[in-house]
Short mmCIF file of C-alpha atoms in Angstrom, two decimals:
data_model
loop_
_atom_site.label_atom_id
_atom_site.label_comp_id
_atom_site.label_asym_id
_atom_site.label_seq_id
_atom_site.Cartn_x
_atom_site.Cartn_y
_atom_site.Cartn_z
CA UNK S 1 -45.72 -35.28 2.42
CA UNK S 2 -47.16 -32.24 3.35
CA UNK S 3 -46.31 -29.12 5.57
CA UNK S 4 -48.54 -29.17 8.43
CA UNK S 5 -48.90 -25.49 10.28
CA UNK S 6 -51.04 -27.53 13.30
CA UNK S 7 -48.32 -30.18 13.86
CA UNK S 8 -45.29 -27.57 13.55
CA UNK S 9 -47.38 -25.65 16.07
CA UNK S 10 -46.97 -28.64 18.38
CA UNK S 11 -43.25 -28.74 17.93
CA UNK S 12 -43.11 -25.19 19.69
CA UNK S 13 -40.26 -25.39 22.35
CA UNK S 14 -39.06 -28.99 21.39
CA UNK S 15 -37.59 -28.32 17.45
CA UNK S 16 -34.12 -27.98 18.33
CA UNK S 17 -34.36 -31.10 20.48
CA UNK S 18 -35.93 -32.85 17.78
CA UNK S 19 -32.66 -31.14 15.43
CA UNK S 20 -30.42 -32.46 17.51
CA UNK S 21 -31.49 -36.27 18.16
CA UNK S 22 -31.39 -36.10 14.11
CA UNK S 23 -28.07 -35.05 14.13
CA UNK S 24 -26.92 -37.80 16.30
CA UNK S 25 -29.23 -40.30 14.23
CA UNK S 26 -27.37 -39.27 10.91
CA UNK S 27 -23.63 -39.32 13.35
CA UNK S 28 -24.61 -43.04 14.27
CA UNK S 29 -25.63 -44.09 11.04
CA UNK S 30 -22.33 -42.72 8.95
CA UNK S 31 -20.68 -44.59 11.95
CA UNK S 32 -22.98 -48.09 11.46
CA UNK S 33 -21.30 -47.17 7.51
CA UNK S 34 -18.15 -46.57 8.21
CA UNK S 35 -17.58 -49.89 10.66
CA UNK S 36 -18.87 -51.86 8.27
CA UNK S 37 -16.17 -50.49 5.40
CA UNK S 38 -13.76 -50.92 8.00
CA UNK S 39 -14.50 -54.92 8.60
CA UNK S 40 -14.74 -55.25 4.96
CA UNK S 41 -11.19 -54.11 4.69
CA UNK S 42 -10.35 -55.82 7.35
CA UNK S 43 -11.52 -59.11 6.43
CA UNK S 44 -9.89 -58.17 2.70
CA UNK S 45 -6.61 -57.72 4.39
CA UNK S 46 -7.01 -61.11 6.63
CA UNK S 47 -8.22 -63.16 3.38
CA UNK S 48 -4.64 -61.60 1.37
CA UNK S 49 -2.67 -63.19 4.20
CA UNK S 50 -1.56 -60.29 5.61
CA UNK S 51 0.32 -60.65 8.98
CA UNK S 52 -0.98 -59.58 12.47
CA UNK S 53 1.25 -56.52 12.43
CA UNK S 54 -0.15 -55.15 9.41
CA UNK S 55 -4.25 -55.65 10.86
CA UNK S 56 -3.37 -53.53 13.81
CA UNK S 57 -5.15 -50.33 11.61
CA UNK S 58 -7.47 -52.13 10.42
CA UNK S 59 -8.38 -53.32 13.51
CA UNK S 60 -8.04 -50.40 15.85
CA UNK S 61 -10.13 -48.48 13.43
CA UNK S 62 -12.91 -51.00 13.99
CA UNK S 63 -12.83 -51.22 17.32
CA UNK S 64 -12.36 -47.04 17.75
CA UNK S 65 -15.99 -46.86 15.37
CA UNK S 66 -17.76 -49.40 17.53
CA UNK S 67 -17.05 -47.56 20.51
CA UNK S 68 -17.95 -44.37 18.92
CA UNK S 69 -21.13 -45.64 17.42
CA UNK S 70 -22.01 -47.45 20.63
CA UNK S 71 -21.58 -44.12 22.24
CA UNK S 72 -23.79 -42.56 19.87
CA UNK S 73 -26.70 -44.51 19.87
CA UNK S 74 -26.16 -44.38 24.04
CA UNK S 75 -26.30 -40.63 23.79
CA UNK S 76 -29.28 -40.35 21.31
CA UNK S 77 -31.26 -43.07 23.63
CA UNK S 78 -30.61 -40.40 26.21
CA UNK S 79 -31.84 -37.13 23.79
CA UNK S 80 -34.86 -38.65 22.31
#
């Protein structure tokens, strides 16, 4: 990959909105990462037996990163 100077000269007035819907790209795809480490604990702690009391973490941090990641990718739809 090359530096282009024509093709950065097309990006005049638009590079920090092109920044910023990478930004949110990286945000929603630590938060794609992070809800799938949270179900794999969760389904760890459901396969040890553990008792509904004891997945309310586990599963409120779930739902919390689904929410935030569909919020995300609704807000990076909207930038890009």
């Amino acid at each position: 990959m090359y530096f282009d100077l024509r093709l950065w000269a097309l990006t005049s007035g638009v590079r920090l909105r092109i920044a910023w819907a990478v930004f949110i790209g990286l945000l929603t795809a630590a938060a794609g990462v992070a809800r799938l480490a949270l179900l794999g604990w969760l389904l760890a702690e459901v396969f040890d037996g553990r008792g509904s009391g004891s997945l309310a973490i586990p599963l409120a941090g779930v739902g919390g990163v689904v929410i935030l990641r569909g919020a995300l990718q609704y807000y990076k739809e909207m930038v890009s």
